[in-house]
Structures are given as C-alpha cells and as structure tokens.
Tab-separated table of C-alpha atoms in Angstrom:
chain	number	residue	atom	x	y	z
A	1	UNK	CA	-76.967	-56.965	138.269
A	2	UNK	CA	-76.087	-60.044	140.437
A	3	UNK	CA	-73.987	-59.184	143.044
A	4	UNK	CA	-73.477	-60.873	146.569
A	5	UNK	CA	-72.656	-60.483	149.891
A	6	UNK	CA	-68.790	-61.338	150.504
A	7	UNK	CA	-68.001	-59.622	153.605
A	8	UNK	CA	-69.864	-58.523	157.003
A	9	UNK	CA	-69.345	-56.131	159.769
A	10	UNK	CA	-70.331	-57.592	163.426
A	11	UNK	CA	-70.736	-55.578	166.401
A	12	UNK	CA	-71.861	-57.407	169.237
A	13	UNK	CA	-72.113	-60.524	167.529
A	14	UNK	CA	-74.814	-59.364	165.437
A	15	UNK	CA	-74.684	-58.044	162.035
A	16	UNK	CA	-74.612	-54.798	161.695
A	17	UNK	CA	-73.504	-54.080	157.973
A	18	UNK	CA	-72.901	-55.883	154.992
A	19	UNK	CA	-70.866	-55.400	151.579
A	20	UNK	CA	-72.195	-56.660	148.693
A	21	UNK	CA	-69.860	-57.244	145.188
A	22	UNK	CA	-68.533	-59.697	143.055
A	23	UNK	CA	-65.295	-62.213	142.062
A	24	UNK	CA	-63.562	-63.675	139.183
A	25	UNK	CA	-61.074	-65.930	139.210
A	26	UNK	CA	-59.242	-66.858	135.580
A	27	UNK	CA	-56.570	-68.953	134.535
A	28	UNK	CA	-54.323	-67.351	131.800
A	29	UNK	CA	-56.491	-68.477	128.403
A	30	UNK	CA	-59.078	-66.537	130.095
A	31	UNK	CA	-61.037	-69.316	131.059
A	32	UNK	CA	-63.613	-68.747	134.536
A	33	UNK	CA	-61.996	-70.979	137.426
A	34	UNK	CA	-64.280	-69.299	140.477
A	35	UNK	CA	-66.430	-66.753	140.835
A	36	UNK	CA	-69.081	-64.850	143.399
A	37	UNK	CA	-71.717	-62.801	141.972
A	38	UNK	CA	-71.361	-61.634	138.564
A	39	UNK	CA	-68.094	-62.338	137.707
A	40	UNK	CA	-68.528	-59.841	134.581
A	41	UNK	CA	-69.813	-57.299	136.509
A	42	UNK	CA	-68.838	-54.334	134.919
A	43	UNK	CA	-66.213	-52.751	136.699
A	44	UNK	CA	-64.184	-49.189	136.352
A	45	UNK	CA	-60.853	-50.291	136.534
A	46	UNK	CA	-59.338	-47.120	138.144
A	47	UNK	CA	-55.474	-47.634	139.049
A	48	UNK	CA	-55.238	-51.320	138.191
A	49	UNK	CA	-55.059	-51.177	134.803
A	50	UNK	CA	-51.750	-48.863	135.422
A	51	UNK	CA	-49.058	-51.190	134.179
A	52	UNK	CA	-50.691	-51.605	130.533
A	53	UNK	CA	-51.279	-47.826	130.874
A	54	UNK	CA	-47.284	-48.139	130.404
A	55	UNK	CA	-46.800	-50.927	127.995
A	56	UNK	CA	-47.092	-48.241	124.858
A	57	UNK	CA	-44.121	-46.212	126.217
A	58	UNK	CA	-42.114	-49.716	126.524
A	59	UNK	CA	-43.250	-51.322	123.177
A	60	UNK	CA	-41.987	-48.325	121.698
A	61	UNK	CA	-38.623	-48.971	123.643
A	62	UNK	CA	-38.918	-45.543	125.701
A	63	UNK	CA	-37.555	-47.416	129.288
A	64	UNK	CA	-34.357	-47.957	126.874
A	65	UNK	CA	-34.024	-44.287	125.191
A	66	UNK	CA	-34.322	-42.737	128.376
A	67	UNK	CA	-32.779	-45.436	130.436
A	68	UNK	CA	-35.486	-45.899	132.858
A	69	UNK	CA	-34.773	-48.320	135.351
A	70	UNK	CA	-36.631	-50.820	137.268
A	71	UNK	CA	-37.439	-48.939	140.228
A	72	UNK	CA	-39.300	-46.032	137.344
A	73	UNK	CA	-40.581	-48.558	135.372
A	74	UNK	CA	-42.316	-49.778	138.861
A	75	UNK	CA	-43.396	-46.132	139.732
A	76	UNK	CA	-45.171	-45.969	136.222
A	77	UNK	CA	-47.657	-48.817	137.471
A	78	UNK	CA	-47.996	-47.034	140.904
A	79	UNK	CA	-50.408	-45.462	143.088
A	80	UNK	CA	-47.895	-44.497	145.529
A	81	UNK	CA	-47.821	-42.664	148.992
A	82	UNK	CA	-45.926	-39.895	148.579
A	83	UNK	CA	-43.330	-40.382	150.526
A	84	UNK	CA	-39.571	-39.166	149.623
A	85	UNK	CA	-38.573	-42.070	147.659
A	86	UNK	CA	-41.495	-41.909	145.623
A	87	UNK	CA	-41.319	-38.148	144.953
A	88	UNK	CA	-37.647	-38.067	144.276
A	89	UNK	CA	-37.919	-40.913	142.092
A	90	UNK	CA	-40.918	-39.400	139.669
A	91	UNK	CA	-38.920	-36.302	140.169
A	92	UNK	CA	-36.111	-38.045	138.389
A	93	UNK	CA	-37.869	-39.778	135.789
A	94	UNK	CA	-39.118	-36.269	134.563
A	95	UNK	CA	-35.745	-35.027	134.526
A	96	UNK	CA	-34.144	-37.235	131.999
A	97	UNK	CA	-36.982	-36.641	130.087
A	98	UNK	CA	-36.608	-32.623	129.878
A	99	UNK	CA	-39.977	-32.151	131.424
A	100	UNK	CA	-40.732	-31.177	135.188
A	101	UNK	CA	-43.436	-30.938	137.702
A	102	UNK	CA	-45.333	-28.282	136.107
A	103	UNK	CA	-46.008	-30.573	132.614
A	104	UNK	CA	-47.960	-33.106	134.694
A	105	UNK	CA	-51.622	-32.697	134.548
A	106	UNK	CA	-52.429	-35.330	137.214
A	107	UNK	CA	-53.485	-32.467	140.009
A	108	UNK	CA	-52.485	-32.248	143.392
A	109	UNK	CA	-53.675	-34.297	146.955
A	110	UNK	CA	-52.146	-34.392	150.015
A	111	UNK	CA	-49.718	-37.505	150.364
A	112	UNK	CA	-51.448	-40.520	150.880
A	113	UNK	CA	-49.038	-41.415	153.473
A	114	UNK	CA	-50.751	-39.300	156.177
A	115	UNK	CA	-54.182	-41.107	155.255
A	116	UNK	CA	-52.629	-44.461	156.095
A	117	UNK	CA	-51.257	-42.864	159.311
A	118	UNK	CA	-54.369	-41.371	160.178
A	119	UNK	CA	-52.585	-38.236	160.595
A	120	UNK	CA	-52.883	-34.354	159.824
A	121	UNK	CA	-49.985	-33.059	157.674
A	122	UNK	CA	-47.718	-31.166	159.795
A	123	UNK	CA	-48.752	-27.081	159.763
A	124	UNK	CA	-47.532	-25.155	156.680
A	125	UNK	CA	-47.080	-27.826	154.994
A	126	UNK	CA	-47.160	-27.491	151.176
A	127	UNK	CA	-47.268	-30.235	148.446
A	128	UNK	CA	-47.209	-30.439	144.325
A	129	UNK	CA	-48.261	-32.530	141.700
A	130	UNK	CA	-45.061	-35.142	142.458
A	131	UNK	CA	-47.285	-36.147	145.637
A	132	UNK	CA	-50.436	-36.990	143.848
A	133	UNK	CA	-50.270	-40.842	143.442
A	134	UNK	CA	-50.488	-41.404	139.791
A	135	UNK	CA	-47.493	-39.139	139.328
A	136	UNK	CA	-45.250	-41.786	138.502
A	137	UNK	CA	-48.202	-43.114	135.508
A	138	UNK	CA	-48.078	-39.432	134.613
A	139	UNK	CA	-44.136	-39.064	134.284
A	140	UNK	CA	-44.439	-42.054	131.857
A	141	UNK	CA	-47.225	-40.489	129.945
A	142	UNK	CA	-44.856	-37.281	129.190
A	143	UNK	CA	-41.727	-39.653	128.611
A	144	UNK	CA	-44.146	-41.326	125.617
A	145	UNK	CA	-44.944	-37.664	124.485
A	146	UNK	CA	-41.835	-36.921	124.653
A	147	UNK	CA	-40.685	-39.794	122.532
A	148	UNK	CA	-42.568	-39.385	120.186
A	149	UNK	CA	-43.009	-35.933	119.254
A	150	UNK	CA	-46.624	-35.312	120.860
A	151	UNK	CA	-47.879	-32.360	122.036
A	152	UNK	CA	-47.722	-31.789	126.449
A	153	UNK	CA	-49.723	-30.058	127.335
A	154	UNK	CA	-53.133	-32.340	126.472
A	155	UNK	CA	-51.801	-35.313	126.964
A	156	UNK	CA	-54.663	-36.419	128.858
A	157	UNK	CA	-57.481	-35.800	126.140
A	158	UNK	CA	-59.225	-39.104	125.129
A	159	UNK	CA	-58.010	-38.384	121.348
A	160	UNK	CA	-54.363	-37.695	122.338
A	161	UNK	CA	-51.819	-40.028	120.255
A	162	UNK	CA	-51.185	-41.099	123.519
A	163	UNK	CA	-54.565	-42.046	125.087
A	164	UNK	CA	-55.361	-43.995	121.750
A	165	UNK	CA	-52.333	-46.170	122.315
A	166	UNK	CA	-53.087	-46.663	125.998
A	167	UNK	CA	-56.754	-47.210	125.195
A	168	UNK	CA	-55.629	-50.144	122.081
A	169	UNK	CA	-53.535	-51.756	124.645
A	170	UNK	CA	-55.418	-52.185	127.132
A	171	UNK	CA	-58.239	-53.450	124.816
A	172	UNK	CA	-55.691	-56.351	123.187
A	173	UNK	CA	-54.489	-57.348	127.087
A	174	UNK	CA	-57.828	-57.704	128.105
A	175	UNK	CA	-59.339	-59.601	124.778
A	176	UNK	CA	-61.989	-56.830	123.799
A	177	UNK	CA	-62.493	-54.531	121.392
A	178	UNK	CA	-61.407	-50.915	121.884
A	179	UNK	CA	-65.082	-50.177	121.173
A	180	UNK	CA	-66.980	-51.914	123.723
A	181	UNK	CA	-64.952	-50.848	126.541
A	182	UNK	CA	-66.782	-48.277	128.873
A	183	UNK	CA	-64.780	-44.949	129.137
A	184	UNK	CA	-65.128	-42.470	131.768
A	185	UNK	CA	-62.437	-39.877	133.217
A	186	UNK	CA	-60.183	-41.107	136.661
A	187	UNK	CA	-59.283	-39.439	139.402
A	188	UNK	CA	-55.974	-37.904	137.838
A	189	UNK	CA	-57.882	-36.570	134.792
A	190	UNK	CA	-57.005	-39.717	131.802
A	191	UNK	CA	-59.122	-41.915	130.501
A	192	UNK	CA	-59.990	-44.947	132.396
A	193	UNK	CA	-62.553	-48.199	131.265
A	194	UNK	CA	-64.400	-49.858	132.578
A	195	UNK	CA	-64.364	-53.893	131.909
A	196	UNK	CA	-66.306	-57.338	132.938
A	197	UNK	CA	-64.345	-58.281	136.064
A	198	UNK	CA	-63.011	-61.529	134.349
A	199	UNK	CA	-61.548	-59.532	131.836
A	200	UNK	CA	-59.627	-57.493	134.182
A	201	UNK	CA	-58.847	-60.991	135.987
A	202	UNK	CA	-57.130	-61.893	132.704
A	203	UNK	CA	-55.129	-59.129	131.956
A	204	UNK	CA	-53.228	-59.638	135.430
A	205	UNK	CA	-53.371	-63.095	134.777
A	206	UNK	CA	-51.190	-62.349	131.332
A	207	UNK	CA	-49.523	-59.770	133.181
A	208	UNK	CA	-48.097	-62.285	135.881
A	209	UNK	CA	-46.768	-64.578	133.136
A	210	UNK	CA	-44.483	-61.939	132.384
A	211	UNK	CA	-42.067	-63.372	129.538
A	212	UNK	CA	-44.305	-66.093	128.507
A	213	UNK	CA	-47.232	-63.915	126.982
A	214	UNK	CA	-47.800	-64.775	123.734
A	215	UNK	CA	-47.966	-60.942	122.602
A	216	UNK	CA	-46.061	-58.492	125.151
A	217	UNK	CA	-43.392	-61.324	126.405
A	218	UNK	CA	-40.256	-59.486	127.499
A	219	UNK	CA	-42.000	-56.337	128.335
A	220	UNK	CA	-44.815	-58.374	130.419
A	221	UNK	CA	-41.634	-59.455	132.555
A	222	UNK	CA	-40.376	-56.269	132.465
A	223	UNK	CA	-43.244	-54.461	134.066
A	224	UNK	CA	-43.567	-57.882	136.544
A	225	UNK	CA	-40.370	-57.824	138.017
A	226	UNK	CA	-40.521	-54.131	138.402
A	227	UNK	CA	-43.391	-54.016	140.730
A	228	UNK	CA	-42.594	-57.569	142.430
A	229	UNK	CA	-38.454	-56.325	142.829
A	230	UNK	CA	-40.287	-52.746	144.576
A	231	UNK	CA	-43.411	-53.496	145.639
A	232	UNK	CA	-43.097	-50.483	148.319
A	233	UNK	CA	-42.531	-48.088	145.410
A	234	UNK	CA	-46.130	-49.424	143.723
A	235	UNK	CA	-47.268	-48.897	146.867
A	236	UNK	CA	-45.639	-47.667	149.916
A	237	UNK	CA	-45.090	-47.805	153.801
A	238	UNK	CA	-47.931	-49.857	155.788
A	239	UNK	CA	-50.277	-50.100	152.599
A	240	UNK	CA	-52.290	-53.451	151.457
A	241	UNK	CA	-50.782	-54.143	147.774
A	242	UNK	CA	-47.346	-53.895	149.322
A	243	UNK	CA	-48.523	-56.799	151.912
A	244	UNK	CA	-49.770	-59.104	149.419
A	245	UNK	CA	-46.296	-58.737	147.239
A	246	UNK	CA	-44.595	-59.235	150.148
A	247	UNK	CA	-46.533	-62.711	151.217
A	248	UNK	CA	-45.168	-64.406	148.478
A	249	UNK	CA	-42.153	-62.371	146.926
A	250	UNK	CA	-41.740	-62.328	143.362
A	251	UNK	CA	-44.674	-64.843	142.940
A	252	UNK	CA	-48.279	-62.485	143.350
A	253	UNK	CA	-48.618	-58.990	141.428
A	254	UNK	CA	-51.227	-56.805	143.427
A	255	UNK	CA	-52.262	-53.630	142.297
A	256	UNK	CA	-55.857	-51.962	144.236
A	257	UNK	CA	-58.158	-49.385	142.493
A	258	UNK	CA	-60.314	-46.852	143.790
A	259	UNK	CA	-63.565	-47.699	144.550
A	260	UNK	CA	-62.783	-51.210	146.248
A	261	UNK	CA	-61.392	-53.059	143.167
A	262	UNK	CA	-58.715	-55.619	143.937
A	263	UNK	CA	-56.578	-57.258	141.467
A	264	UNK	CA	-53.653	-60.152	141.838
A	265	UNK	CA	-52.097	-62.372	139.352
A	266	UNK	CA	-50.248	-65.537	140.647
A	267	UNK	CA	-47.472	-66.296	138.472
A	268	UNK	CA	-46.786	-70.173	140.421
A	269	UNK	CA	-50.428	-70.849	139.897
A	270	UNK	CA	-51.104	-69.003	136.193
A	271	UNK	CA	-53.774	-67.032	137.942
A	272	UNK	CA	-55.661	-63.870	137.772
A	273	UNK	CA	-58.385	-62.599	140.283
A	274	UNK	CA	-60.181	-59.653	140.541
A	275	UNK	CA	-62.785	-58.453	143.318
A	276	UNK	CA	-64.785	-55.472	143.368
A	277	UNK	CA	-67.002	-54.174	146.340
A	278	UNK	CA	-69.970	-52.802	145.159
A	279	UNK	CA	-70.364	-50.326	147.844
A	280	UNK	CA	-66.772	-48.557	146.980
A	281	UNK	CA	-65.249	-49.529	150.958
A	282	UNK	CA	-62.098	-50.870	151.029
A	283	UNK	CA	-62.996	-52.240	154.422
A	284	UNK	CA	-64.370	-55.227	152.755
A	285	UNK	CA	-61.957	-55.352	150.175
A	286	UNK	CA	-59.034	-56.723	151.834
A	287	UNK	CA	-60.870	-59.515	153.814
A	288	UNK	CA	-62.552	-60.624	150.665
A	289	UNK	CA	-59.399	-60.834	148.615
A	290	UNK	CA	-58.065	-63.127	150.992
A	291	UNK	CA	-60.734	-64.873	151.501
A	292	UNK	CA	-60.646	-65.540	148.216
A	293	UNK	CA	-57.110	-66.614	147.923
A	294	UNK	CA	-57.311	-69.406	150.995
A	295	UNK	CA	-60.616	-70.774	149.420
A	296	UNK	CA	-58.533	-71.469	146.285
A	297	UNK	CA	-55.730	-72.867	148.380
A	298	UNK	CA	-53.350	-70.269	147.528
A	299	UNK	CA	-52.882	-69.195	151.230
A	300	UNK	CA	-53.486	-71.646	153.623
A	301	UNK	CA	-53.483	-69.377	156.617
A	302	UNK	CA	-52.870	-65.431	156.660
A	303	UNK	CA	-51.743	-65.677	160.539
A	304	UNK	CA	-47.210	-65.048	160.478
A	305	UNK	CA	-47.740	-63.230	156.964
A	306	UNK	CA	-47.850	-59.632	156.284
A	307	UNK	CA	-51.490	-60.236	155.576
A	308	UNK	CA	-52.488	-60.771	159.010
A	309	UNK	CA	-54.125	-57.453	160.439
A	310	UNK	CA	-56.057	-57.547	156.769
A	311	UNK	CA	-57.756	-60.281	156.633
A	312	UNK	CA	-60.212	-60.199	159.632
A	313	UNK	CA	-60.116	-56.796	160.677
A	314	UNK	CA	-61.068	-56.177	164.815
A	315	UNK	CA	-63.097	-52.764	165.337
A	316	UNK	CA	-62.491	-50.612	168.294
A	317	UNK	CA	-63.528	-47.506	169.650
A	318	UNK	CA	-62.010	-44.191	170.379
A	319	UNK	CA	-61.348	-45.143	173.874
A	320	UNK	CA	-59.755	-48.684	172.330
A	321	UNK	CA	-62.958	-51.009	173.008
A	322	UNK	CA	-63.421	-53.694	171.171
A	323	UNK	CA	-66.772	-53.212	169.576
A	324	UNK	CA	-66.533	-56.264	166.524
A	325	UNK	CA	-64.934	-57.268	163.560
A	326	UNK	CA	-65.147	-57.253	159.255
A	327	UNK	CA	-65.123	-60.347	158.077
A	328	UNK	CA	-65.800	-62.571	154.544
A	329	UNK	CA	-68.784	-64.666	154.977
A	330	UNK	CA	-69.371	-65.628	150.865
A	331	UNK	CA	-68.305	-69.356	149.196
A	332	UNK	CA	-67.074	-69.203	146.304
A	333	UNK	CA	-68.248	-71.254	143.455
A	334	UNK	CA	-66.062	-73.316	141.002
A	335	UNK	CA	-66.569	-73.242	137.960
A	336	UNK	CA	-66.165	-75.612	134.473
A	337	UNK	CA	-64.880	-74.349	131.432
C-alpha cells in the first residue's frame, strides 16, 4: 500500500500532523494523466458513486413516468443538508411515486446543516428519515421499485432487483467487472464498492461528458446538468462540493464521500480526479483537491473564488488565536500513457 503525504497541519511553524493518501487524475479513455501515491488504491466509494446509483431508474425512463424534474433528478445524486428545500423536495419526489417517509430504509441523523454550523439543534427538536442525507438516493431507489414492480420493503438487500442493477452499472461506468468490485454496506444501509481510485476518476470523467458518452449519452447529461443547474441541492448551504460547482458553473461536477474521498470531473478539460485521505479527515481533503487542481492548471489561484477559505485552512483557538494552518505539501507526478 503506497500512499503519501499530501497535506500537513503546522502549528507554530512546525509540523505537527500529517495526512497521508493518494490521487488519480484520468482523461476520459481512462488513461492515468497524474497521480500521488497509489493511484489504484482501493477506495470505498461511499456517496460519490450516487449519480450512477440513479442511472438504472433513468435508463429505464423512470425521471419521464413520474416526471421527475431536474432539481429531483439532482437530489437523487445528493448528500444533502437537510435543510427545507431539500426535505420538501425528497418529500415530493416520494409523493408522485405513492410511497412516503416511512418506505425509506436510509435511517435517521440529525441534519447535516447544524454540523456545518457548528451548532446544537434547537431543544425539542425532532427529525425523520427525509433529513438523513441520502434521502433523495433513497426516494429514487423506491421510484425504481416502484416502476418496476419490486418489492419495498428490502430494497436495500445486495440481491434486490434493484441493487443488481445499481451494482451492473456502476461496474460498466467504471470499466470492471461486477465481480471484482469490493462490496461492503454504507452508511444508509445499500450496497456500496469499493474501486481503484482511477477507476472512480473515470467514471466522473464519463460522467462530466454528459451527452457524449459512448454508452449512457443523454442520460450522462441528464444527471450533469442536474447537479451543475443545483449544485446547492447536491449539497447545500456553506458546504465544499457546492463551492467547487460554483468556481466554475456548469463546467466541474463535485460530489465528496465519507471517509475523505473527493471526486470532480471537468467537462472543458475531459477530466476526472479522485483523492482519497487515508486517514478518513476531511481536513486534508479540501486543500489537497485543490492543490491538485492548480498543479494541473485548472485553477490558477483559489483567492476571489468560492474556494478560498478551503484551500489553506488557518487554525485558531477557542479564544480566536491563531495557532497554524492545513496545508498540501505533495507534487504531483505526470504521467505517460
């Protein structure tokens, strides 16, 4: 396992901690650009690999049946915050398709709009399983069910009708066979894989080429325009994937993953890239992932963009000291395919 150290944490201009992972960088054929460490390092794809979680429902033209707009079809590929707009959109989606909050089986958390806020839900509060933030992923799952006669209430088995599909697609938009992907159980109780990080590179690679894949075309573009047209609905208020959509509108796909995995796909430059922190902290995610993007001259400069307070991070104390900084300290290297 070759992994190596992309990002470190300084406190009085020493080092005081250091996050080790990896990096690929693909074009769309697949082909290895850059990478740091491993760049198949095998990595549990968690909540990135939500938008070909969907692509079953839409090959089998469920968006259309149940008239699923863009602003659902961008809450399928979420892993949203919670907030009203999210929640009253899932809420919606479940509606048309005669199912409600009780037929999810994604589980309950509190919003993940207080996290970013650092604050306490207000007292008495109470929340459901339209708050959890693969709700949206879920409401799709049921719409599929739905569609196709499957049964509800296990939708989330690995042998479901459904899970098969999800688990075919995702194998054919990353280039590997169903079989040698690693399975293991995510946070909202489906399936999830785990793949060589240049694999996942690629499938957000294809995934930003929207019309022009050679297999999924129109519904590519369909699921790319969704999330670029309402990026705050993939994500939501003050959140990181939103502030990389929102750099360069309509242009860069972002979608994060538990455990520190980052993944963009640059339509203008027929890009994928994928970073994982070995160490599960997304506080040297972000700085690495744009680390990587100015190295490949994607983004000269992060100062005046929405990526600003990211991408070198300044650490304080609880009486507002400075006290250091995160920041990405690897090179990457280019590769020739």
């Amino acid at each position: 396992m070759m992994l190596a150290p992309l990002v470190e944490v300084i406190r009085g201009g020493r080092l005081e901690s250091l996050h080790y992972g990896a990096v690929a960088v693909v074009n769309a054929r697949g082909d290895l650009l850059y990478h740091a460490g491993d760049p198949d390092f095998l990595t549990f794809t968690r909540s990135t690999i939500k938008p070909f979680q969907a692509l079953p429902f839409l090959r089998a033209g469920g968006h259309e049946k149940f008239g699923f707009d863009s602003r659902e079809l961008a809450l399928m590929c979420a892993s949203h915050s919670g907030e009203a707009m999210h929640t009253q959109t899932v809420e919606g989606m479940l509606r048309k398709v005669g199912c409600d909050e009780h037929h999810l089986r994604c589980g309950c958390h509190v919003p993940m709009h207080f996290t970013v806020q650092d604050k306490a839900p207000p007292a008495g509060a109470t929340f459901n399983q339209l708050h959890n933030n693969c709700s949206g992923k879920h409401a799709g799952f049921l719409a599929y069910c739905v569609q196709n006669g499957h049964p509800l209430d296990n939708y989330v088995e690995p042998a479901h009708p459904l899970q098969q599909a999800v688990r075919d697609s995702i194998a054919e938009v990353a280039g590997m066979s169903p079989s040698d992907m690693a399975m293991g159980i995510d946070g909202c109780s489906a399936p999830n894989y785990g793949l060589p990080l240049s694999r996942l590179a690629h499938t957000y690679a294809r995934l930003a080429q929207g019309d022009q894949d050679p297999h999924y075309g129109s519904l590519m573009g369909e699921l790319f325009r969704a999330m670029t047209l309402h990026p705050e609905l993939v994500s939501g208020t003050g959140r990181s994937d939103l502030a990389f959509m929102q750099t360069v509108p309509g242009d860069w796909v972002a979608k994060i993953g538990a455990e520190a995995v980052q993944v963009i796909g640059i339509r203008s430059a027929g890009i994928g890239i994928a970073v994982k922190i070995a160490d599960g902290s997304t506080r040297g995610l972000f700085p690495a992932t744009i680390s990587v993007l100015q190295q490949i001259g994607i983004l000269p400069s992060a100062e005046a963009t929405p990526l600003a307070p990211w991408a070198r991070p300044q650490l304080h104390n609880f009486r507002g000291l400075h006290t250091g900084e995160v920041r990405a300290t690897f090179t990457l290297t280019k590769d020739k395919f």
